[in-house]
Coordinates of N, CA and C in Angstrom, one line a residue:
Chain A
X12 N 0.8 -1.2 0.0 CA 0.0 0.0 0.0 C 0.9 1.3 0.0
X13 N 0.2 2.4 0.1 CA 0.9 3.5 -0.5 C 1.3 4.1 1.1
X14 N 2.8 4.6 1.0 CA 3.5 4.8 2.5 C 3.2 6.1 2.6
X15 N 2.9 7.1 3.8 CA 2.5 8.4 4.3 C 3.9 8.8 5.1
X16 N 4.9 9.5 5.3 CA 5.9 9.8 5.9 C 5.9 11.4 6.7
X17 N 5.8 11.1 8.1 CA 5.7 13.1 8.2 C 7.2 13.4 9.4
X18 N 7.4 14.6 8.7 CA 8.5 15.1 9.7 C 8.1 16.5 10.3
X19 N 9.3 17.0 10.8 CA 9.4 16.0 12.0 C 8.5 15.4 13.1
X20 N 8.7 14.5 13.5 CA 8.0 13.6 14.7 C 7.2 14.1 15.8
X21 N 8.2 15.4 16.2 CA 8.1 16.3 17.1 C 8.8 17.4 16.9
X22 N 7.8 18.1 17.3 CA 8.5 19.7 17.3 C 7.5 20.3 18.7
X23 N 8.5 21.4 19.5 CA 8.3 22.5 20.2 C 8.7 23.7 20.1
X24 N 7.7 24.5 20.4 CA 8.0 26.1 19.9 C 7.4 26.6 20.8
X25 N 8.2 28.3 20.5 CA 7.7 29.4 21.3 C 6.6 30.0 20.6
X26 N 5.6 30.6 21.9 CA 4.4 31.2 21.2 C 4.7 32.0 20.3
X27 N 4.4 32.3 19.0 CA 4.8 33.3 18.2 C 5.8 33.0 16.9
X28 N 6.4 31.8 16.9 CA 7.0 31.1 16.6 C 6.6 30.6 14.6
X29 N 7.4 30.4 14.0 CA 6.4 29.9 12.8 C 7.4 28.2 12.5
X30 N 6.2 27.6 11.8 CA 6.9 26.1 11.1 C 6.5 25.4 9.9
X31 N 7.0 24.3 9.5 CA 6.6 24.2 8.1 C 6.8 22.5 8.7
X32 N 5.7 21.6 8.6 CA 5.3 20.5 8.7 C 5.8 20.0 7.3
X33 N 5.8 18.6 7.1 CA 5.8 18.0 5.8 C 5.9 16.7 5.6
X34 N 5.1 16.3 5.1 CA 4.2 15.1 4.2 C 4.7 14.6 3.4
X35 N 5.9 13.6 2.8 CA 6.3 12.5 1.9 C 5.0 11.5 1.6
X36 N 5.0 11.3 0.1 CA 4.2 10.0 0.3 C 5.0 9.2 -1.1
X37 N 4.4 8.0 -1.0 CA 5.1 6.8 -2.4 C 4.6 6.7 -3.6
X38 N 3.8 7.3 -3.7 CA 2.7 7.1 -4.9 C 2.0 8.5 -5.2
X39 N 1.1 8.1 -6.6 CA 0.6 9.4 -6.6 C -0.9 9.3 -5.8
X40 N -1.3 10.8 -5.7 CA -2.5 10.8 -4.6 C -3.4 11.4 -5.7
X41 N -4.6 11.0 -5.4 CA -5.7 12.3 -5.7 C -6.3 12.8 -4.9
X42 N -6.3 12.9 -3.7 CA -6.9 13.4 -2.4 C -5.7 13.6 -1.4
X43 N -5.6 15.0 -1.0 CA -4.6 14.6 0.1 C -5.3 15.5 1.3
X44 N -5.4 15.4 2.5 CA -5.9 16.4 3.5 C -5.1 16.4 4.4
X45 N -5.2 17.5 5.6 CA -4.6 17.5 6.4 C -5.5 18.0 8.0
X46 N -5.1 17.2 8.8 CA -6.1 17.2 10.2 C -5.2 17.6 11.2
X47 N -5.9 18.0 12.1 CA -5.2 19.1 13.5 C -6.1 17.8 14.3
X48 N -5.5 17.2 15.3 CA -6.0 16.2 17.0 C -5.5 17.5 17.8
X49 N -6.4 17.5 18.5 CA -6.2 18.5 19.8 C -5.8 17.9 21.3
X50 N -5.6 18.1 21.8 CA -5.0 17.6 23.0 C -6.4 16.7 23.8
X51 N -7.4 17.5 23.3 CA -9.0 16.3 23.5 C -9.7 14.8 22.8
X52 N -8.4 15.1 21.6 CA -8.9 14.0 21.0 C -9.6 14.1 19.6
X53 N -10.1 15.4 19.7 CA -11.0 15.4 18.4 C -10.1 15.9 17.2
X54 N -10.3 15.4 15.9 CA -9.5 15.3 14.6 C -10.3 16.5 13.9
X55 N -10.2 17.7 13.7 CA -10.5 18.2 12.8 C -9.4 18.4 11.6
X56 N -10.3 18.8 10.5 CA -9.8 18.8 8.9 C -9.5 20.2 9.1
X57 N -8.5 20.5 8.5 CA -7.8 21.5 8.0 C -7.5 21.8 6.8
X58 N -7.4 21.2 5.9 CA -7.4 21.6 4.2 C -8.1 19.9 3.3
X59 N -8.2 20.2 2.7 CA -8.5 19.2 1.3 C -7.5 20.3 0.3
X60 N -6.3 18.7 0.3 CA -5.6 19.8 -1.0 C -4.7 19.1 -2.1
X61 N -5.5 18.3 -2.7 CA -4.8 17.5 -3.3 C -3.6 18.1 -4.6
X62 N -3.6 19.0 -4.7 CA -2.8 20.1 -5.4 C -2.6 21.4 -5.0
X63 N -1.6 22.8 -5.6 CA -1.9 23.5 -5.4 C -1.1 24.2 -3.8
X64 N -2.0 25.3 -3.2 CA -1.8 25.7 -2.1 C -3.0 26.4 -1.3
X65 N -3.4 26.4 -0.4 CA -4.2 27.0 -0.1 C -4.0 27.8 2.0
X66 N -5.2 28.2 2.1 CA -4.7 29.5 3.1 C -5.8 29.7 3.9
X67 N -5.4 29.3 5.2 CA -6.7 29.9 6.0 C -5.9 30.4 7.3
X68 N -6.5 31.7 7.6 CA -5.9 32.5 8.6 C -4.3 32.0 8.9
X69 N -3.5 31.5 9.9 CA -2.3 31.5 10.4 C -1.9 30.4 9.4
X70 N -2.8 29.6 9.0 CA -2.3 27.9 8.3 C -2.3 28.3 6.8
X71 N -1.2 27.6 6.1 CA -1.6 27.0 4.5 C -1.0 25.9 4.4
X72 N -0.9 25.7 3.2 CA -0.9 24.3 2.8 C -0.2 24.4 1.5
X73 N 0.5 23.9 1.1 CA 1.2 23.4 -0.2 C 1.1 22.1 -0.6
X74 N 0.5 21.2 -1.7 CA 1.0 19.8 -2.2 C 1.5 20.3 -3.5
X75 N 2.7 19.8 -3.9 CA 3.5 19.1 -4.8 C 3.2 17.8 -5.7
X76 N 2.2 17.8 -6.1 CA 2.0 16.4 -6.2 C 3.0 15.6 -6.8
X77 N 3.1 16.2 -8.1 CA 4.0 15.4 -9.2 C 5.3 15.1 -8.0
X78 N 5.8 16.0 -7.3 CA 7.4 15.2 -6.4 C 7.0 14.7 -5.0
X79 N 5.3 14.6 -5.0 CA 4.8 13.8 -3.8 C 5.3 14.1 -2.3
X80 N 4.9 15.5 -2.0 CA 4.8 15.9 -0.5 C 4.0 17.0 -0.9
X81 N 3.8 17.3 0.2 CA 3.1 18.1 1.0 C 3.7 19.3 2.3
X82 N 3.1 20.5 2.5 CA 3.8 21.0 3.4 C 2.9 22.1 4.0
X83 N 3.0 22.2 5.5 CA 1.6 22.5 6.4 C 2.2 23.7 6.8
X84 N 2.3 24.8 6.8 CA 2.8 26.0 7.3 C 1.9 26.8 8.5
X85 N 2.6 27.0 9.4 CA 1.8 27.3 10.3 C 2.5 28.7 10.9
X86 N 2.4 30.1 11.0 CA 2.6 31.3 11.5 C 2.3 32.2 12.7
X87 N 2.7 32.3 13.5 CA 2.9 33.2 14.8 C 1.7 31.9 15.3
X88 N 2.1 30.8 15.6 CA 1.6 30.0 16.9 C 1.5 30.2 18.0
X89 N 0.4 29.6 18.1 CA -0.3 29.8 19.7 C -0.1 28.6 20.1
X90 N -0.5 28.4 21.4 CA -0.6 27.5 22.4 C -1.6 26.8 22.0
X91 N -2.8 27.3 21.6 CA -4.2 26.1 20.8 C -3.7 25.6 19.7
X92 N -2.3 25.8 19.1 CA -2.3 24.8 18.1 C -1.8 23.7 18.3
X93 N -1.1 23.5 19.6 CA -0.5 22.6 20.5 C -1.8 21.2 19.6
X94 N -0.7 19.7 19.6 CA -1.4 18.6 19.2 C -0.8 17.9 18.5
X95 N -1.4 16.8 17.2 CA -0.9 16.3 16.6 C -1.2 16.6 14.9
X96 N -0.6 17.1 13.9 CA -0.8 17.4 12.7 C -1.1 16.1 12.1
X97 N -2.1 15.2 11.4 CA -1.8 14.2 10.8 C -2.0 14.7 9.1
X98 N -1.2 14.4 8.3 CA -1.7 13.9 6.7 C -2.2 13.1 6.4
X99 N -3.0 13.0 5.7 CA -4.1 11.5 4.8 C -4.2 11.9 3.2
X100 N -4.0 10.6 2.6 CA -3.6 10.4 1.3 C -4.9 9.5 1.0
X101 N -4.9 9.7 -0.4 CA -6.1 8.7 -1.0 C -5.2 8.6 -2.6
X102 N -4.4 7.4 -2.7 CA -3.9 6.7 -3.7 C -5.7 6.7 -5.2
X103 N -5.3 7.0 -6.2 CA -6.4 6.5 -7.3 C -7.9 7.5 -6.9
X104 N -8.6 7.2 -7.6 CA -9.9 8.1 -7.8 C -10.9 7.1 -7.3
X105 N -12.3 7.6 -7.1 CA -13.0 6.7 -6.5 C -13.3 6.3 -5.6
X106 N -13.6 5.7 -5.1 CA -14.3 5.1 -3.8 C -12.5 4.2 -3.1
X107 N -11.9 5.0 -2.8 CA -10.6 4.9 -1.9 C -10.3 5.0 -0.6
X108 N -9.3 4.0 0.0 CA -9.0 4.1 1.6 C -8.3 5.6 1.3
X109 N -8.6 6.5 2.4 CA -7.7 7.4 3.3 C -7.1 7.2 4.3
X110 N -5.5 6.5 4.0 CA -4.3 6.4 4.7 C -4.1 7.8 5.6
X111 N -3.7 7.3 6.6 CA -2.8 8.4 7.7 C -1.5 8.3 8.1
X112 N -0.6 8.8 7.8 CA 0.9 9.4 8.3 C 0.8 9.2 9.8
X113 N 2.2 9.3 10.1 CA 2.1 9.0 12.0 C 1.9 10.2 12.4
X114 N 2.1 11.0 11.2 CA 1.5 12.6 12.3 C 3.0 13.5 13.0
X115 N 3.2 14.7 13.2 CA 3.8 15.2 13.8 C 3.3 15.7 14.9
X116 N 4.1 15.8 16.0 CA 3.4 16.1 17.4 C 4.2 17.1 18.1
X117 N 3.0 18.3 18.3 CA 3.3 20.0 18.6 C 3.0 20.6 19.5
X118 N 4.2 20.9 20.1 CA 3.6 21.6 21.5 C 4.4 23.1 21.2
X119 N 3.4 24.1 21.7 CA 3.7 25.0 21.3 C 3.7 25.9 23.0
X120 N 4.7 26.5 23.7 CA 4.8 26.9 24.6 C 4.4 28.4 25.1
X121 N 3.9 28.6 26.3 CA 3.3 30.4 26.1 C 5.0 31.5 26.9
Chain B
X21 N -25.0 22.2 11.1 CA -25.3 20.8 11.2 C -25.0 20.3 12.4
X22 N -25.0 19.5 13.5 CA -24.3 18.9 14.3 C -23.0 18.4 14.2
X23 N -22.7 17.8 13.0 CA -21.5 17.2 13.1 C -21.7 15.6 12.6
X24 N -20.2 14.5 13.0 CA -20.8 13.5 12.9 C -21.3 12.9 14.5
X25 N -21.6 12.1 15.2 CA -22.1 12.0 16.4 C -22.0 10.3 16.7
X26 N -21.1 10.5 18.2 CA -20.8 9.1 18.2 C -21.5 8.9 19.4
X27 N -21.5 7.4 20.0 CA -22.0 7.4 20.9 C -21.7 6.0 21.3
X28 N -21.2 5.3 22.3 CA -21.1 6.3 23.7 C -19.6 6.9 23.4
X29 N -19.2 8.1 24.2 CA -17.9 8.4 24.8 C -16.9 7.8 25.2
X30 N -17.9 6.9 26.2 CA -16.2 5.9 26.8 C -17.4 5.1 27.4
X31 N -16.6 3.5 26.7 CA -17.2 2.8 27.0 C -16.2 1.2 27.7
X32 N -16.4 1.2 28.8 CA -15.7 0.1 29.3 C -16.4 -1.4 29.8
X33 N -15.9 -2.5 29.4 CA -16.7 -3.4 29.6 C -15.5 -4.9 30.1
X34 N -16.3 -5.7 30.1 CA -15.2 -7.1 30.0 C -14.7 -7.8 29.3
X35 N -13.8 -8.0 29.4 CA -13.4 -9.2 27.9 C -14.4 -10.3 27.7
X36 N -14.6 -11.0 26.8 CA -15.9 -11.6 26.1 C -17.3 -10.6 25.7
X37 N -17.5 -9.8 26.3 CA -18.7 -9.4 26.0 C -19.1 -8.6 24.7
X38 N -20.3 -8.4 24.2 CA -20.4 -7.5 23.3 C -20.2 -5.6 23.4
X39 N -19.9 -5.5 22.1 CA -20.2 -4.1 22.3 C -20.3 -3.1 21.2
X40 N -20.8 -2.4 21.7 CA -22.0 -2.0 20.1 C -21.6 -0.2 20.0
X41 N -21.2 0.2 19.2 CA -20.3 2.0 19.0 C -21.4 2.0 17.6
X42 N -21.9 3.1 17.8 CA -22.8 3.9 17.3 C -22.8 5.2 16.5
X43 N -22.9 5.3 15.6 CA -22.5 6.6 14.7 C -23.6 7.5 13.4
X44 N -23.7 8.5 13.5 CA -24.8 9.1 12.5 C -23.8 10.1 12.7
X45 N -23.8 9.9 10.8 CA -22.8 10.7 10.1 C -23.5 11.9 9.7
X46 N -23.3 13.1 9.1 CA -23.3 14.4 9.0 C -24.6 14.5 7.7
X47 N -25.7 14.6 7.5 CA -26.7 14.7 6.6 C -26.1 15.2 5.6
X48 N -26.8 14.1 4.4 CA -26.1 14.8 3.1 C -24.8 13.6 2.9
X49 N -24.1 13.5 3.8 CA -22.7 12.9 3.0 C -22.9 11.3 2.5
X50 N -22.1 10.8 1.8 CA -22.9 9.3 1.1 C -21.6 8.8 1.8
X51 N -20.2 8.6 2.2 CA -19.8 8.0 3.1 C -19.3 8.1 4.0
X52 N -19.2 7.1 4.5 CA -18.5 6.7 5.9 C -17.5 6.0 6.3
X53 N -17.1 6.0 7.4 CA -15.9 5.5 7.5 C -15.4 4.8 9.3
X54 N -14.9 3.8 9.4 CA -14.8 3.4 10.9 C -13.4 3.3 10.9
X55 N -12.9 3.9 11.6 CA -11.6 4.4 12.1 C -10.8 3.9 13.8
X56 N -9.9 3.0 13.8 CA -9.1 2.6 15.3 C -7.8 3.8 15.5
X57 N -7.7 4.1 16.6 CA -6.6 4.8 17.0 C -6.0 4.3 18.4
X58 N -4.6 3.9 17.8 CA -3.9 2.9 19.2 C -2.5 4.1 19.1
X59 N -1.7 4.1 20.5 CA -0.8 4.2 20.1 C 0.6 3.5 19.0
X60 N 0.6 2.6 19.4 CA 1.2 1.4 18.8 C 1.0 1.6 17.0
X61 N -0.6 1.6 16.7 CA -0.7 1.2 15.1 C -1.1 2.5 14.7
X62 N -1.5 3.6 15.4 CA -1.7 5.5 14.6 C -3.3 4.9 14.5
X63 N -3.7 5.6 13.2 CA -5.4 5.6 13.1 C -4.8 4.6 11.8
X64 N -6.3 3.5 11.9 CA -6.5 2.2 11.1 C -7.8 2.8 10.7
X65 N -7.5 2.2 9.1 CA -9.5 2.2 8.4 C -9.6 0.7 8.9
X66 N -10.7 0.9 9.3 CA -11.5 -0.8 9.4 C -12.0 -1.0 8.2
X67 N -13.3 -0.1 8.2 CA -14.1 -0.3 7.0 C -14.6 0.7 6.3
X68 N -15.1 1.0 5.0 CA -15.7 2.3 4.7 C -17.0 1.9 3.9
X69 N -18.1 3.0 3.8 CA -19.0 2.2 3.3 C -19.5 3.7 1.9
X70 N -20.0 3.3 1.1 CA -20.6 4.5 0.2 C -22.2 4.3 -0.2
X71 N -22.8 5.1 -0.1 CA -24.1 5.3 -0.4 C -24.9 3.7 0.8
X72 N -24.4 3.6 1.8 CA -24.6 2.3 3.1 C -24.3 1.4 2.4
X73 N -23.4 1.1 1.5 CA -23.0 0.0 0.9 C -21.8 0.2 1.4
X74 N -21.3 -1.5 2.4 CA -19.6 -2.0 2.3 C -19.0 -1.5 0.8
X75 N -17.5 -0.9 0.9 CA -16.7 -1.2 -0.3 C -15.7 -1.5 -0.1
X76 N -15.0 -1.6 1.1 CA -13.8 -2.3 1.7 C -13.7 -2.2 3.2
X77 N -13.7 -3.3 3.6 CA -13.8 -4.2 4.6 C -12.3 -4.6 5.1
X78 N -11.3 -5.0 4.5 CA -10.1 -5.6 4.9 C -9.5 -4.8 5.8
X79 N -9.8 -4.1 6.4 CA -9.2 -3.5 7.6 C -9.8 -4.1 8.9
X80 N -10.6 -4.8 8.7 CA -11.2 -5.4 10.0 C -10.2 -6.6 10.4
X81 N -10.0 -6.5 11.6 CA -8.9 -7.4 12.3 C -9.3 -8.5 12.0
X82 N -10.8 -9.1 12.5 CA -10.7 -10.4 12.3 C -12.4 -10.6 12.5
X83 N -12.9 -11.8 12.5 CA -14.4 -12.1 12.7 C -15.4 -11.1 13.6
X84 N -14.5 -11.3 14.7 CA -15.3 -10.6 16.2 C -15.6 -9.4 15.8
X85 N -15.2 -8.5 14.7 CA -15.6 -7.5 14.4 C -16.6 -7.5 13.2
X86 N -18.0 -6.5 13.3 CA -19.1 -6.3 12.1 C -19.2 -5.2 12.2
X87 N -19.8 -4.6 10.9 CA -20.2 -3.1 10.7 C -21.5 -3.1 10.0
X88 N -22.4 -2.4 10.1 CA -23.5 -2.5 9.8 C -24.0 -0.8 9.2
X89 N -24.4 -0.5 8.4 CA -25.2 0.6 7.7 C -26.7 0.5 7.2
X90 N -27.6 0.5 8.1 CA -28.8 0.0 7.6 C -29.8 1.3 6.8
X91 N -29.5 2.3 7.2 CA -29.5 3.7 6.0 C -28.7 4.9 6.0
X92 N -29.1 5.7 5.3 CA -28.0 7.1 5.4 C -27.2 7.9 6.7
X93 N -28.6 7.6 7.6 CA -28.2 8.1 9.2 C -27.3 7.7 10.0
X94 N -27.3 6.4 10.0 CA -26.8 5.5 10.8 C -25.9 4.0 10.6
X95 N -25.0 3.9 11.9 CA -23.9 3.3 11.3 C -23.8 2.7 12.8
X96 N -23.3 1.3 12.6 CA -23.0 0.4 14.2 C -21.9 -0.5 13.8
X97 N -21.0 -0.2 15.1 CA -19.6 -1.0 14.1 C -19.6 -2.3 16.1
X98 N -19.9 -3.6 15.4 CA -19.7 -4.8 16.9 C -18.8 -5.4 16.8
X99 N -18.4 -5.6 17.9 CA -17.3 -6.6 18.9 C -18.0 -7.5 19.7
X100 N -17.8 -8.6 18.9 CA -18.1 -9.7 20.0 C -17.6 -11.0 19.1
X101 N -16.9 -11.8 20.3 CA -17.0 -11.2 22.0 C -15.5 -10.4 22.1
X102 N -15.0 -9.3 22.7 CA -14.7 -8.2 22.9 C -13.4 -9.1 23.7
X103 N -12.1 -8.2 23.7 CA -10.7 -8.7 23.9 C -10.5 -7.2 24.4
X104 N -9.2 -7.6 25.6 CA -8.4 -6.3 26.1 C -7.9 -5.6 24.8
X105 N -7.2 -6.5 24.0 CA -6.3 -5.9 22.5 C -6.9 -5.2 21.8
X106 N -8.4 -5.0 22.4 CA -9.5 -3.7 20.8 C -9.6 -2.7 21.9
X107 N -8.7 -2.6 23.0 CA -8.9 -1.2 23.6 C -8.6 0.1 22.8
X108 N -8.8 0.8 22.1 CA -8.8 1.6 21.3 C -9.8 2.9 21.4
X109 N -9.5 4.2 20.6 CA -10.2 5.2 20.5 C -10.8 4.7 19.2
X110 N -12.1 4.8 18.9 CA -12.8 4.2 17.3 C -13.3 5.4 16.9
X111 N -13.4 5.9 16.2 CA -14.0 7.0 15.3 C -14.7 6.9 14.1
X112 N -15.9 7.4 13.9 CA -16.7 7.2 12.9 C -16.1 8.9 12.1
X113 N -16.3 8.8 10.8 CA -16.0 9.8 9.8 C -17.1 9.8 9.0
X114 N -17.1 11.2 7.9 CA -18.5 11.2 7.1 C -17.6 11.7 6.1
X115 N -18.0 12.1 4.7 CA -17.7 12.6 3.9 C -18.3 12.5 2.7
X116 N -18.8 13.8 1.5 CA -19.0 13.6 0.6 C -18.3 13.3 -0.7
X117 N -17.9 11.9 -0.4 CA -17.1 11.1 -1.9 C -17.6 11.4 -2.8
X118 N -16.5 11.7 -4.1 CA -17.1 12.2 -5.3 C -17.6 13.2 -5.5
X119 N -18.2 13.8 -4.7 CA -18.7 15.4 -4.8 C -17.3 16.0 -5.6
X120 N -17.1 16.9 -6.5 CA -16.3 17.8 -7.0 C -15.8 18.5 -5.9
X121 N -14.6 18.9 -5.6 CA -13.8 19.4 -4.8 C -14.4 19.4 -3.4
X122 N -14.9 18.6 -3.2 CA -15.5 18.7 -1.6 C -15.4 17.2 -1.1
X123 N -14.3 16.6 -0.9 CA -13.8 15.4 -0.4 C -13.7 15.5 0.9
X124 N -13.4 16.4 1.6 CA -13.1 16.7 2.7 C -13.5 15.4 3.6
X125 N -13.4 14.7 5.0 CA -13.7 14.1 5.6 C -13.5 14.8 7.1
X126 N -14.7 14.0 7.5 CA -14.9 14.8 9.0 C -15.2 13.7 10.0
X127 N -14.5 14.2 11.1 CA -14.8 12.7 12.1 C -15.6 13.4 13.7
X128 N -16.2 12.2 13.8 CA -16.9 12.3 14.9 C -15.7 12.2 16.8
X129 N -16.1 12.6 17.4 CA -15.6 12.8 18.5 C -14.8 11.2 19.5
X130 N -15.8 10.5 18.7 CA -14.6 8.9 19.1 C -15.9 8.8 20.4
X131 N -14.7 7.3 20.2 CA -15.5 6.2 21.6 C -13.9 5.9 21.9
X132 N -13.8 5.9 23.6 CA -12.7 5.3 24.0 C -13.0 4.0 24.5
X133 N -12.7 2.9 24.2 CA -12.8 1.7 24.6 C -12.0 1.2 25.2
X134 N -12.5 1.0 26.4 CA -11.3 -0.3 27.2 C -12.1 -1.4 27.7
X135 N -11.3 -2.6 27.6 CA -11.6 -4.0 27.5 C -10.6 -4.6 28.7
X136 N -11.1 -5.2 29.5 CA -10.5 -5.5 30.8 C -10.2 -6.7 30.4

């Protein structure tokens, strides 16, 4: 199956602080997203971006597809971004599994 | 909308027994998705289903495990009989597949299960 890779593992930062997450994968994708775990547990979505770049307040997003990564930019962090970043891939079109990466895990300090 | 909606929270029981995780996905979306989170293995698809139809299943560990979609609302993923080893966070997901740029997937708030 198709492999998800994210670096780094872990990272800590000062509030205020900026970073650039990133997403390897083995194959080509047609779906890629990216999800924020909060220190509660709950997985929210943060981009659908299977190409392209996109931008919402402090976060964007870059996929590469053709050289297969991805990259999660995140600017003047807070302390609520503190968690785990995961990427998910969906190999082919269709009715497809969405794989998940081990995720990078963020603690962000005040 | 609500969201997707799981139920129960946290649910602890005994080894052998049954146990029944419950899910109604986000109105409107045609799939779904049943999701394990261990430390050990990250988040695992069990199974996904489109329009309440199974379309892949091989993520299920083994027999003791069923998933059930009996219409658009609703979704029941069983253990039985139930093992310390499925202590896990389970998460149901929704999404509208195939919709034009609206793939997005959204997960419900999880069931923490522990199995004594």
């Amino acid at each position: 199956g198709i492999q998800v890779e994210q670096s780094p593992p872990d990272l800590i930062l000062q509030e205020g602080a900026n970073s650039t997450l990133r997403c390897n994968f083995s194959d080509s994708v047609n779906n890629l997203q990216w999800f924020h775990q909060n220190p509660w547990g709950q997985l929210i979505n943060l981009f659908y971006i299977p190409s392209g770049t996109k931008q919402n307040g402090r976060l964007s997003a870059t996929t590469v597809a053709t050289e297969r990564y991805s990259l999660l930019y995140i600017s003047s962090s807070q302390t609520t971004d503190s968690g785990v970043y995961f990427c998910a891939v969906v190999r082919g079109t269709g009715f497809q599994k969405l794989v998940f990466g081990t995720g990078t895990r963020l603690l962000v300090s005040p | 909308d609500a969201g997707v909606i799981q139920s129960p929270r946290h649910e602890v029981t005994e080894m052998g027994q049954e146990v029944t995780l419950r899910c109604k996905p986000i109105s409107g979306h045609n799939s779904l998705f049943w999701y394990r989170q261990t430390m050990m293995r990250g988040l695992e698809l069990l199974i996904y289903f489109n329009n309440n139809v199974p379309i892949d299943d091989s993520g299920m560990p083994e027999d003791r495990f069923s998933a059930k979609m009996p219409n658009a609302s609703f979704s029941t993923l069983k253990i039985q009989p139930s093992e310390p080893r499925d202590s896990a966070v389970y998460f149901c997901a929704s999404g509208a597949w195939g919709t034009e740029d609206n793939e997005k997937l959204f997960f419900g708030s999880g069931t923490q299960l522990s199995v004594l």
